[in-house]
PDB file of C-alpha atoms in Angstrom:
ATOM      1  CA  UNK A  14      10.448 -22.070 -11.435  1.00  0.00           C
ATOM      2  CA  UNK A  15       9.289 -18.661 -12.683  1.00  0.00           C
ATOM      3  CA  UNK A  16       7.537 -17.012  -9.737  1.00  0.00           C
ATOM      4  CA  UNK A  17       6.300 -14.220 -11.961  1.00  0.00           C
ATOM      5  CA  UNK A  18       3.593 -16.644 -13.081  1.00  0.00           C
ATOM      6  CA  UNK A  19       1.941 -15.993  -9.709  1.00  0.00           C
ATOM      7  CA  UNK A  20       1.727 -12.296 -10.561  1.00  0.00           C
ATOM      8  CA  UNK A  21      -0.712 -13.154 -13.354  1.00  0.00           C
ATOM      9  CA  UNK A  22      -3.354 -13.816 -10.692  1.00  0.00           C
ATOM     10  CA  UNK A  23      -5.652 -10.798 -10.382  1.00  0.00           C
ATOM     11  CA  UNK A  24      -5.407  -8.621  -7.277  1.00  0.00           C
ATOM     12  CA  UNK A  25      -6.763  -5.320  -6.067  1.00  0.00           C
ATOM     13  CA  UNK A  26      -5.298  -2.533  -3.924  1.00  0.00           C
ATOM     14  CA  UNK A  27      -6.820  -2.093  -0.481  1.00  0.00           C
ATOM     15  CA  UNK A  28      -6.210  -0.377   2.842  1.00  0.00           C
ATOM     16  CA  UNK A  29      -6.610  -2.841   5.711  1.00  0.00           C
ATOM     17  CA  UNK A  30      -7.213  -1.051   9.023  1.00  0.00           C
ATOM     18  CA  UNK A  31      -7.641  -2.160  12.611  1.00  0.00           C
ATOM     19  CA  UNK A  32      -7.387  -0.994  16.223  1.00  0.00           C
ATOM     20  CA  UNK A  33      -5.690  -1.885  19.470  1.00  0.00           C
ATOM     21  CA  UNK A  34      -7.171  -0.277  22.591  1.00  0.00           C
ATOM     22  CA  UNK A  35      -7.388   3.433  21.701  1.00  0.00           C
ATOM     23  CA  UNK A  36      -4.886   3.251  18.822  1.00  0.00           C
ATOM     24  CA  UNK A  37      -5.638   2.774  15.116  1.00  0.00           C
ATOM     25  CA  UNK A  38      -3.491   1.801  12.152  1.00  0.00           C
ATOM     26  CA  UNK A  39      -3.762   0.699   8.546  1.00  0.00           C
ATOM     27  CA  UNK A  40      -1.704  -0.637   5.675  1.00  0.00           C
ATOM     28  CA  UNK A  41      -1.846  -1.277   1.949  1.00  0.00           C
ATOM     29  CA  UNK A  42      -2.613  -4.870   0.956  1.00  0.00           C
ATOM     30  CA  UNK A  43      -3.382  -6.611  -2.311  1.00  0.00           C
ATOM     31  CA  UNK A  44      -4.686  -9.885  -0.911  1.00  0.00           C
ATOM     32  CA  UNK A  45      -8.357  -9.641   0.052  1.00  0.00           C
ATOM     33  CA  UNK A  46     -11.023 -11.886  -1.409  1.00  0.00           C
ATOM     34  CA  UNK A  47     -14.489 -13.230  -0.694  1.00  0.00           C
ATOM     35  CA  UNK A  48     -14.770 -16.745   0.748  1.00  0.00           C
ATOM     36  CA  UNK A  49     -18.523 -17.296   1.157  1.00  0.00           C
ATOM     37  CA  UNK A  50     -21.712 -15.356   0.443  1.00  0.00           C
ATOM     38  CA  UNK A  51     -24.069 -16.565   3.190  1.00  0.00           C
ATOM     39  CA  UNK A  52     -22.867 -15.442   5.606  1.00  0.00           C
ATOM     40  CA  UNK A  53     -20.487 -13.152   3.699  1.00  0.00           C
ATOM     41  CA  UNK A  54     -16.891 -13.807   4.703  1.00  0.00           C
ATOM     42  CA  UNK A  55     -13.604 -12.323   3.559  1.00  0.00           C
ATOM     43  CA  UNK A  56      -9.974 -13.450   3.742  1.00  0.00           C
ATOM     44  CA  UNK A  57      -6.904 -11.236   3.997  1.00  0.00           C
ATOM     45  CA  UNK A  58      -3.188 -12.003   4.251  1.00  0.00           C
ATOM     46  CA  UNK A  59      -1.060  -9.840   6.566  1.00  0.00           C
ATOM     47  CA  UNK A  60       2.684  -9.978   7.245  1.00  0.00           C
ATOM     48  CA  UNK A  61       3.497 -10.787  10.864  1.00  0.00           C
ATOM     49  CA  UNK A  62       6.035  -7.938  10.989  1.00  0.00           C
ATOM     50  CA  UNK A  63       3.409  -5.297  10.279  1.00  0.00           C
ATOM     51  CA  UNK A  64       1.828  -3.260  13.058  1.00  0.00           C
ATOM     52  CA  UNK A  65      -1.615  -3.849  11.570  1.00  0.00           C
ATOM     53  CA  UNK A  66      -1.104  -7.575  12.157  1.00  0.00           C
ATOM     54  CA  UNK A  67      -0.628  -6.918  15.882  1.00  0.00           C
ATOM     55  CA  UNK A  68      -3.740  -4.767  15.967  1.00  0.00           C
ATOM     56  CA  UNK A  69      -5.952  -7.354  14.255  1.00  0.00           C
ATOM     57  CA  UNK A  70      -4.518 -10.115  16.417  1.00  0.00           C
ATOM     58  CA  UNK A  71      -5.449  -8.089  19.508  1.00  0.00           C
ATOM     59  CA  UNK A  72      -8.871  -6.708  18.564  1.00  0.00           C
ATOM     60  CA  UNK A  73     -10.063  -9.470  16.180  1.00  0.00           C
ATOM     61  CA  UNK A  74     -11.615  -6.848  13.872  1.00  0.00           C
ATOM     62  CA  UNK A  75     -10.529  -5.165  10.635  1.00  0.00           C
ATOM     63  CA  UNK A  76     -11.823  -3.098   7.740  1.00  0.00           C
ATOM     64  CA  UNK A  77     -11.047  -3.225   4.036  1.00  0.00           C
ATOM     65  CA  UNK A  78     -11.208   0.025   2.055  1.00  0.00           C
ATOM     66  CA  UNK A  79     -11.274  -0.644  -1.701  1.00  0.00           C
ATOM     67  CA  UNK A  80      -9.202   2.049  -3.417  1.00  0.00           C
ATOM     68  CA  UNK A  81     -10.213   3.843  -6.593  1.00  0.00           C
ATOM     69  CA  UNK A  82      -7.946   3.562  -9.653  1.00  0.00           C
ATOM     70  CA  UNK A  83      -7.398   7.298  -9.252  1.00  0.00           C
ATOM     71  CA  UNK A  84      -6.092   7.032  -5.683  1.00  0.00           C
ATOM     72  CA  UNK A  85      -2.955   9.219  -5.442  1.00  0.00           C
ATOM     73  CA  UNK A  86       0.424   7.596  -4.922  1.00  0.00           C
ATOM     74  CA  UNK A  87       0.888   9.785  -1.850  1.00  0.00           C
ATOM     75  CA  UNK A  88      -1.980   7.911  -0.157  1.00  0.00           C
ATOM     76  CA  UNK A  89      -0.558   4.552  -1.212  1.00  0.00           C
ATOM     77  CA  UNK A  90       2.894   5.665  -0.091  1.00  0.00           C
ATOM     78  CA  UNK A  91       1.633   6.720   3.332  1.00  0.00           C
ATOM     79  CA  UNK A  92      -0.167   3.450   4.029  1.00  0.00           C
ATOM     80  CA  UNK A  93       2.117   1.136   2.066  1.00  0.00           C
ATOM     81  CA  UNK A  94       5.678   2.315   2.604  1.00  0.00           C
ATOM     82  CA  UNK A  95       5.588   4.003   6.005  1.00  0.00           C
ATOM     83  CA  UNK A  96       5.153   2.393   9.410  1.00  0.00           C
ATOM     84  CA  UNK A  97       2.490   3.226  11.955  1.00  0.00           C
ATOM     85  CA  UNK A  98       5.247   2.849  14.530  1.00  0.00           C
ATOM     86  CA  UNK A  99       6.755   6.070  13.192  1.00  0.00           C
ATOM     87  CA  UNK A 100       3.771   8.166  12.065  1.00  0.00           C
ATOM     88  CA  UNK A 101       0.026   8.494  12.536  1.00  0.00           C
ATOM     89  CA  UNK A 102      -1.212   7.470   9.094  1.00  0.00           C
ATOM     90  CA  UNK A 103      -4.671   8.851   9.741  1.00  0.00           C
ATOM     91  CA  UNK A 104      -3.463  12.411  10.175  1.00  0.00           C
ATOM     92  CA  UNK A 105      -4.810  14.378   7.183  1.00  0.00           C
ATOM     93  CA  UNK A 106      -6.656  11.243   6.005  1.00  0.00           C
ATOM     94  CA  UNK A 107     -10.448  11.283   5.767  1.00  0.00           C
ATOM     95  CA  UNK A 108     -11.970   8.342   7.631  1.00  0.00           C
ATOM     96  CA  UNK A 109     -14.845   7.261   9.833  1.00  0.00           C
ATOM     97  CA  UNK A 110     -15.156   4.799  12.686  1.00  0.00           C
ATOM     98  CA  UNK A 111     -17.047   1.603  11.919  1.00  0.00           C
ATOM     99  CA  UNK A 112     -19.477  -0.410  14.015  1.00  0.00           C
ATOM    100  CA  UNK A 113     -16.653  -2.388  15.600  1.00  0.00           C
ATOM    101  CA  UNK A 114     -14.554   0.696  16.299  1.00  0.00           C
ATOM    102  CA  UNK A 115     -12.120   0.182  13.425  1.00  0.00           C
ATOM    103  CA  UNK A 116     -11.242   3.089  11.125  1.00  0.00           C
ATOM    104  CA  UNK A 117     -12.554   3.042   7.568  1.00  0.00           C
ATOM    105  CA  UNK A 118     -10.565   5.113   5.060  1.00  0.00           C
ATOM    106  CA  UNK A 119     -12.827   7.299   2.916  1.00  0.00           C
ATOM    107  CA  UNK A 120     -10.231   9.084   0.782  1.00  0.00           C
ATOM    108  CA  UNK A 121     -10.233   7.675  -2.778  1.00  0.00           C
ATOM    109  CA  UNK A 122     -12.343   4.719  -1.623  1.00  0.00           C
ATOM    110  CA  UNK A 123     -15.107   3.163  -3.760  1.00  0.00           C
ATOM    111  CA  UNK A 124     -16.402   0.729  -1.115  1.00  0.00           C
ATOM    112  CA  UNK A 125     -15.596  -0.748   2.273  1.00  0.00           C
ATOM    113  CA  UNK A 126     -16.141  -3.922   4.270  1.00  0.00           C
ATOM    114  CA  UNK A 127     -15.920  -4.240   8.042  1.00  0.00           C
ATOM    115  CA  UNK A 128     -15.204  -7.661   9.524  1.00  0.00           C
ATOM    116  CA  UNK A 129     -14.945  -9.646  12.748  1.00  0.00           C
ATOM    117  CA  UNK A 130     -12.259 -12.335  12.693  1.00  0.00           C
ATOM    118  CA  UNK A 131     -13.543 -15.916  12.635  1.00  0.00           C
ATOM    119  CA  UNK A 132     -10.205 -17.707  12.283  1.00  0.00           C
ATOM    120  CA  UNK A 133      -6.497 -17.145  11.719  1.00  0.00           C
ATOM    121  CA  UNK A 134      -4.096 -19.490   9.944  1.00  0.00           C
ATOM    122  CA  UNK A 135      -0.315 -19.282  10.284  1.00  0.00           C
ATOM    123  CA  UNK A 136       1.346 -19.532   6.855  1.00  0.00           C
ATOM    124  CA  UNK A 137       4.916 -18.686   7.810  1.00  0.00           C
ATOM    125  CA  UNK A 138       5.724 -15.039   7.137  1.00  0.00           C
ATOM    126  CA  UNK A 139       2.017 -14.148   6.960  1.00  0.00           C
ATOM    127  CA  UNK A 140      -1.255 -14.922   8.676  1.00  0.00           C
ATOM    128  CA  UNK A 141      -4.426 -15.584   6.719  1.00  0.00           C
ATOM    129  CA  UNK A 142      -7.331 -14.004   8.579  1.00  0.00           C
ATOM    130  CA  UNK A 143     -10.909 -14.901   7.711  1.00  0.00           C
ATOM    131  CA  UNK A 144     -13.529 -12.431   8.846  1.00  0.00           C
ATOM    132  CA  UNK A 145     -17.306 -12.277   8.878  1.00  0.00           C
ATOM    133  CA  UNK A 146     -18.597  -9.112   7.189  1.00  0.00           C
ATOM    134  CA  UNK A 147     -20.637  -7.109   9.721  1.00  0.00           C
ATOM    135  CA  UNK A 148     -21.024  -3.969   7.627  1.00  0.00           C
ATOM    136  CA  UNK A 149     -20.240  -2.820   4.092  1.00  0.00           C
ATOM    137  CA  UNK A 150     -21.261  -0.129   1.635  1.00  0.00           C
ATOM    138  CA  UNK A 151     -20.500   1.391  -1.756  1.00  0.00           C
ATOM    139  CA  UNK A 152     -19.031   4.885  -1.407  1.00  0.00           C
ATOM    140  CA  UNK A 153     -18.697   5.902  -5.039  1.00  0.00           C
ATOM    141  CA  UNK A 154     -19.211   4.879  -8.636  1.00  0.00           C
ATOM    142  CA  UNK A 155     -15.504   4.915  -9.462  1.00  0.00           C
ATOM    143  CA  UNK A 156     -13.613   1.910 -10.781  1.00  0.00           C
ATOM    144  CA  UNK A 157     -11.491   0.039  -8.218  1.00  0.00           C
ATOM    145  CA  UNK A 158      -7.735  -0.091  -8.721  1.00  0.00           C
ATOM    146  CA  UNK A 159      -6.275  -3.413  -9.781  1.00  0.00           C
ATOM    147  CA  UNK A 160      -2.762  -4.441  -8.846  1.00  0.00           C
ATOM    148  CA  UNK A 161      -1.912  -4.617 -12.559  1.00  0.00           C
ATOM    149  CA  UNK A 162      -3.016  -0.987 -12.986  1.00  0.00           C
ATOM    150  CA  UNK A 163      -0.951  -0.017  -9.930  1.00  0.00           C
ATOM    151  CA  UNK A 164       2.130  -1.589 -11.549  1.00  0.00           C
ATOM    152  CA  UNK A 165       1.723  -0.702 -15.209  1.00  0.00           C
ATOM    153  CA  UNK A 166       0.063   2.724 -15.042  1.00  0.00           C
ATOM    154  CA  UNK A 167       1.052   4.031 -11.619  1.00  0.00           C
ATOM    155  CA  UNK A 168       4.523   2.508 -11.830  1.00  0.00           C
ATOM    156  CA  UNK A 169       4.225   1.253  -8.267  1.00  0.00           C
ATOM    157  CA  UNK A 170       6.129  -1.500  -6.495  1.00  0.00           C
ATOM    158  CA  UNK A 171       5.250  -3.787  -3.607  1.00  0.00           C
ATOM    159  CA  UNK A 172       6.953  -3.471  -0.211  1.00  0.00           C
ATOM    160  CA  UNK A 173       9.142  -6.361   0.886  1.00  0.00           C
ATOM    161  CA  UNK A 174       6.501  -7.495   3.400  1.00  0.00           C
ATOM    162  CA  UNK A 175       3.823  -7.938   0.692  1.00  0.00           C
ATOM    163  CA  UNK A 176       2.758 -11.549   0.025  1.00  0.00           C
ATOM    164  CA  UNK A 177       3.420 -11.063  -3.705  1.00  0.00           C
ATOM    165  CA  UNK A 178       6.883  -9.496  -3.317  1.00  0.00           C
ATOM    166  CA  UNK A 179       9.503 -10.920  -5.685  1.00  0.00           C
ATOM    167  CA  UNK A 180      13.074  -9.657  -5.592  1.00  0.00           C
ATOM    168  CA  UNK A 181      13.923  -8.184  -8.975  1.00  0.00           C
ATOM    169  CA  UNK A 182      17.287  -8.584 -10.643  1.00  0.00           C
ATOM    170  CA  UNK A 183      19.235  -5.361 -11.002  1.00  0.00           C
ATOM    171  CA  UNK A 184      19.231  -3.910 -14.516  1.00  0.00           C
ATOM    172  CA  UNK A 185      22.161  -1.937 -15.883  1.00  0.00           C
ATOM    173  CA  UNK A 186      21.197   1.535 -17.094  1.00  0.00           C
ATOM    174  CA  UNK A 187      21.178   2.213 -20.822  1.00  0.00           C
ATOM    175  CA  UNK A 188      24.133   4.152 -22.261  1.00  0.00           C
ATOM    176  CA  UNK A 189      21.897   7.155 -22.907  1.00  0.00           C
ATOM    177  CA  UNK A 190      20.761   8.706 -19.663  1.00  0.00           C
ATOM    178  CA  UNK A 191      17.235  10.096 -19.478  1.00  0.00           C
ATOM    179  CA  UNK A 192      18.024  12.162 -16.417  1.00  0.00           C
ATOM    180  CA  UNK A 193      15.229  10.364 -14.582  1.00  0.00           C
ATOM    181  CA  UNK A 194      15.802   8.488 -11.336  1.00  0.00           C
ATOM    182  CA  UNK A 195      13.662   5.731  -9.834  1.00  0.00           C
ATOM    183  CA  UNK A 196      13.008   5.177  -6.143  1.00  0.00           C
ATOM    184  CA  UNK A 197      14.045   1.618  -5.286  1.00  0.00           C
ATOM    185  CA  UNK A 198      11.497   1.507  -2.492  1.00  0.00           C
ATOM    186  CA  UNK A 199       8.193   2.593  -4.029  1.00  0.00           C
ATOM    187  CA  UNK A 200       8.893   3.036  -7.743  1.00  0.00           C
ATOM    188  CA  UNK A 201       8.398   6.816  -7.868  1.00  0.00           C
ATOM    189  CA  UNK A 202      10.211   8.385 -10.836  1.00  0.00           C
ATOM    190  CA  UNK A 203      11.909  11.745 -10.412  1.00  0.00           C
ATOM    191  CA  UNK A 204      11.752  13.592 -13.729  1.00  0.00           C
ATOM    192  CA  UNK A 205      13.990  16.698 -13.939  1.00  0.00           C
ATOM    193  CA  UNK A 206      11.615  18.222 -16.477  1.00  0.00           C
ATOM    194  CA  UNK A 207       8.787  18.172 -13.927  1.00  0.00           C
ATOM    195  CA  UNK A 208      10.818  18.673 -10.750  1.00  0.00           C
ATOM    196  CA  UNK A 209       8.968  18.331  -7.452  1.00  0.00           C
ATOM    197  CA  UNK A 210       7.009  21.600  -7.078  1.00  0.00           C
ATOM    198  CA  UNK A 211       5.060  20.341  -4.061  1.00  0.00           C
ATOM    199  CA  UNK A 212       8.344  20.212  -2.167  1.00  0.00           C
ATOM    200  CA  UNK A 213       9.915  23.366  -3.546  1.00  0.00           C
ATOM    201  CA  UNK A 214      11.895  21.783  -6.396  1.00  0.00           C
ATOM    202  CA  UNK A 215      11.500  23.752  -9.636  1.00  0.00           C
ATOM    203  CA  UNK A 216      11.091  22.056 -13.040  1.00  0.00           C
ATOM    204  CA  UNK A 217      14.450  21.684 -14.750  1.00  0.00           C
ATOM    205  CA  UNK A 218      16.309  20.700 -11.573  1.00  0.00           C
ATOM    206  CA  UNK A 219      18.742  17.829 -12.175  1.00  0.00           C
ATOM    207  CA  UNK A 220      18.678  14.969  -9.696  1.00  0.00           C
ATOM    208  CA  UNK A 221      22.308  15.666  -8.745  1.00  0.00           C
ATOM    209  CA  UNK A 222      21.328  19.238  -7.870  1.00  0.00           C
ATOM    210  CA  UNK A 223      18.615  18.205  -5.414  1.00  0.00           C
ATOM    211  CA  UNK A 224      19.523  19.056  -1.806  1.00  0.00           C
ATOM    212  CA  UNK A 225      20.782  16.152   0.303  1.00  0.00           C
ATOM    213  CA  UNK A 226      17.767  16.624   2.546  1.00  0.00           C
ATOM    214  CA  UNK A 227      15.345  15.895  -0.319  1.00  0.00           C
ATOM    215  CA  UNK A 228      13.404  12.650   0.044  1.00  0.00           C
ATOM    216  CA  UNK A 229      11.001  10.684  -2.127  1.00  0.00           C
ATOM    217  CA  UNK A 230       7.639  12.497  -2.026  1.00  0.00           C
ATOM    218  CA  UNK A 231       5.810   9.154  -1.956  1.00  0.00           C
ATOM    219  CA  UNK A 232       7.591   6.993   0.618  1.00  0.00           C
ATOM    220  CA  UNK A 233      10.175   9.324   2.191  1.00  0.00           C
ATOM    221  CA  UNK A 234      13.223   7.360   0.992  1.00  0.00           C
ATOM    222  CA  UNK A 235      16.494   9.354   0.818  1.00  0.00           C
ATOM    223  CA  UNK A 236      18.347  10.188  -2.419  1.00  0.00           C
ATOM    224  CA  UNK A 237      20.656   7.223  -1.844  1.00  0.00           C
ATOM    225  CA  UNK A 238      17.696   4.918  -2.544  1.00  0.00           C
ATOM    226  CA  UNK A 239      17.350   6.212  -6.121  1.00  0.00           C
ATOM    227  CA  UNK A 240      18.950   4.737  -9.239  1.00  0.00           C
ATOM    228  CA  UNK A 241      19.131   6.001 -12.823  1.00  0.00           C
ATOM    229  CA  UNK A 242      16.236   4.943 -14.997  1.00  0.00           C
TER     230      UNK A 242
END
């Protein structure tokens, strides 16, 4: 059975956010789709291990921010590869509070939907949550990012808790080395020719010459999580 056939189904890239008491959190998700039009309802799939799952389970409300195809990988890295248990993802992120009190991400967002949970279905590792749309709006004329665009153009990967995650077989590097290294966590490619100027690494710096304290600028993974391209 070739599970990659499932990846041919079209997906988007969204930030699902929720609240619990006075705390807020959000995560990247690719599974969000309309169920009915009258009343408008939406379904999402969230891993039980994720903090956002706990928040939605507690408050019974969530928002879906539809990301633009030009959303930076740093935003996706913050919400997709870092945990709200360790950082406040909304620090330095533009957002507003919705009618239900959930945060709605505005950075690189083309539209949003705010929902109240109608039902939850246990599907093993994940929970399918169906919500009634209580508010929504278009925030820009930009084109939304598809999951295919995220993979093929952005070079992104899915975290292990994503519903579409498939473990990839390791590939031996080619005899000729490009000097580039790929983050095994988020798919970021370190190119010596470009360096990492935002973090003080000059163009022309070999990967081996990076300081041991250097981490992936997208997801924060250490050098040990990189392999040769």
